[in-house]
Each structure stands twice: as C-alpha cells, then as structure tokens.
Amino acid sequence: WASRVSPDSTWLATRDYNKVYFRNLRDSTRSRRYEFEAATVEVKFDRSGRWAALHMYDDSVFVWDLSHHDLSNPYRIGHIKDHLGWMAFGFTPDSRWLTTCPFFQAVDQWPLGASDGSVVSLGRQEGGGCNSVALDPAGRDVLVGTYADLGRGQVLLYPFRGGPPRRLVEKWDGAWF
C-alpha cells in the first residue's frame, strides 16, 4: 500500500498491487476505485491538485482530471516501451504538461487538458537509465538524474522547449535525488 494526499488536501490516492482508489476527502460521492490487469507502480498529483497520474508496471501512464465530476474515464497518455517497468515522472509547475522519463528512453512532455500540442520529446537520455526527474519551479528546465555503470551516474538539464541537454554533474556517486 502507498498513499498520497493532493496538495489542496481534497484527494487521497491509495494504490495497492493492481488497484488505485481515489477518495475525495470533502465529498465521498466522488470517490472511485479502479482495478487494472498490470501492477501499479506510483501515483502522483500535480501542484494544484487538479491532475493525478498513475504509472503502471506494463509501462502505461493513466491521467485523471480530478476537476471533472465523473472520474470514470481516465485517459492513457501513452504506452511507453520500457523493458524494466521503471519510469520517473512529474508534472510541470503550471500543470499543463506531464514529464515522463522511462529507463533508457526519451524524456517526453505530454500535454494535459485543453493544451492543443502533442507530445514533445526533449531528447534521448545520455549515458544511462533515468532514475529521477525534477522540474524547475519556473517551468524552464527539466533535471534528469541517470545512472550508468555500477551506480555511477550524472545529472542532466534539459531545456523545456527543446535543445541539447547540459551536463551538470558527471560521474555522480551519491544517493538518488
């Protein structure tokens, strides 16, 4: 079991092996339980509490717009081929994009809600598998922590609007951030 509360304290998300339960802490009639074929890995909320994303072990990512009364139709933003079932992900500070960084894959930005854009690839990871992603509060950059051989990795800075990543730390030998 793993649980998270949305930043606005409206939602509680609890995930179990192949289930996720969203409980509205202010209106229990809006609560909803989902069961999936694959195992759940992690659930996150955006900063505003409007969006929730669920990463599945089969490399699916499901997104819910919690501002809608009917939560019965989450949408799947992609089926990301990732042979290890590991992915770092997070919402941009303005809640318009979800950033995904699957192990040894591209760093992508997925539009949410009314955004007219399609997926924006920030580029492939360099030098190892992604194990963490952090988003600049100003929305300009995406930090990606990678690791390569024997736990040694690097920290890369990807500009949000594209362009080559900048290596901030090479051969990093510390704890994951």
XYZ file of C-alpha atoms in Angstrom, residues 22-164:
143
model
C -9.237 7.990 -5.241
C -11.146 9.263 -2.226
C -12.483 12.797 -2.228
C -11.993 13.966 1.350
C -14.688 16.638 1.004
C -17.335 14.723 -0.967
C -17.302 10.935 -0.622
C -19.780 10.537 -3.515
C -16.913 11.488 -5.867
C -14.647 8.651 -4.697
C -13.713 5.958 -7.204
C -11.812 2.645 -7.268
C -10.020 1.234 -10.331
C -8.607 -2.216 -10.938
C -6.042 -2.967 -13.646
C -4.502 -6.027 -15.265
C -0.968 -4.834 -14.512
C 0.615 -3.800 -11.229
C 0.617 -0.161 -10.196
C 3.979 1.496 -9.528
C 3.356 5.070 -8.403
C 0.644 7.728 -8.272
C 1.328 11.491 -8.188
C -0.683 14.699 -8.049
C 0.161 17.963 -9.766
C 0.794 21.071 -7.672
C -2.796 22.351 -7.987
C -4.467 19.033 -7.138
C -6.363 19.013 -10.446
C -4.442 16.166 -12.098
C -3.400 12.707 -10.935
C -1.142 10.335 -12.859
C -0.601 6.628 -12.322
C 2.377 4.726 -13.683
C 1.746 1.025 -14.312
C 4.307 -1.769 -14.422
C 3.234 -2.548 -18.018
C 4.575 0.901 -18.992
C 1.179 2.591 -19.224
C 0.520 6.013 -17.751
C -3.061 6.951 -16.866
C -4.130 10.516 -16.123
C -7.262 11.767 -14.344
C -8.652 15.286 -14.458
C -9.946 15.487 -10.880
C -11.841 18.714 -11.574
C -14.463 16.741 -13.529
C -17.287 15.227 -11.543
C -17.118 11.939 -13.470
C -13.815 10.167 -12.876
C -14.825 7.026 -14.754
C -12.716 7.724 -17.834
C -9.048 8.273 -17.139
C -7.049 8.714 -20.273
C -3.929 6.871 -21.202
C -1.251 9.235 -22.424
C 0.939 6.561 -23.865
C 2.267 3.069 -23.753
C 5.951 3.615 -23.280
C 8.090 0.627 -24.119
C 10.381 0.218 -21.181
C 11.719 -3.250 -20.548
C 12.202 -2.706 -16.798
C 8.887 -1.132 -15.857
C 10.668 1.815 -14.234
C 9.912 5.430 -15.024
C 10.437 8.765 -13.340
C 7.665 11.279 -13.972
C 6.285 14.572 -12.738
C 4.022 17.484 -13.569
C 5.277 20.872 -14.708
C 4.684 23.693 -12.200
C 1.933 25.219 -14.389
C 0.119 21.820 -14.562
C -0.009 21.921 -18.363
C 2.407 19.027 -19.012
C 3.385 15.662 -17.587
C 7.067 14.807 -17.987
C 7.998 11.138 -18.362
C 11.460 9.652 -18.318
C 11.408 5.877 -18.784
C 14.546 3.878 -18.159
C 16.853 4.242 -21.234
C 14.200 6.105 -23.245
C 13.479 9.679 -24.346
C 12.480 12.438 -21.948
C 8.997 13.500 -23.098
C 6.443 16.183 -22.207
C 2.763 15.175 -22.574
C 0.123 17.938 -22.850
C -2.738 17.881 -20.342
C -6.285 19.158 -20.653
C -7.048 21.888 -23.145
C -3.497 22.121 -24.439
C -3.513 21.809 -28.229
C 0.005 20.442 -28.514
C 1.133 16.896 -28.959
C 3.909 15.085 -27.141
C 7.180 16.991 -27.128
C 10.348 14.937 -26.957
C 13.156 16.715 -25.116
C 15.664 14.147 -26.356
C 17.068 10.762 -25.517
C 18.873 10.184 -22.273
C 22.617 10.193 -22.452
C 24.830 7.847 -20.540
C 22.444 5.703 -18.551
C 18.963 4.986 -17.357
C 16.716 7.630 -15.843
C 16.057 7.235 -12.145
C 14.660 10.655 -11.237
C 13.118 13.750 -12.745
C 12.725 17.185 -11.155
C 11.034 20.168 -12.721
C 12.235 23.742 -12.430
C 9.600 25.755 -10.486
C 9.776 28.450 -13.185
C 8.969 25.857 -15.858
C 12.110 26.425 -17.926
C 14.080 23.224 -17.378
C 13.822 19.540 -16.524
C 16.547 17.938 -14.378
C 17.148 14.257 -15.065
C 19.233 12.012 -12.838
C 20.694 8.998 -14.613
C 22.914 6.145 -13.665
C 25.154 4.072 -15.865
C 27.698 1.579 -14.629
C 27.912 0.350 -11.034
C 25.603 3.026 -9.683
C 27.607 5.933 -11.093
C 25.540 8.441 -12.973
C 25.055 12.048 -13.960
C 22.613 14.924 -13.722
C 21.391 16.455 -16.988
C 19.469 19.679 -17.547
C 17.017 19.591 -20.471
C 15.537 22.922 -21.653
C 11.735 22.628 -21.538
C 11.379 23.979 -25.076
C 13.909 21.521 -26.514
C 17.578 21.656 -27.350
C 20.537 19.582 -26.236
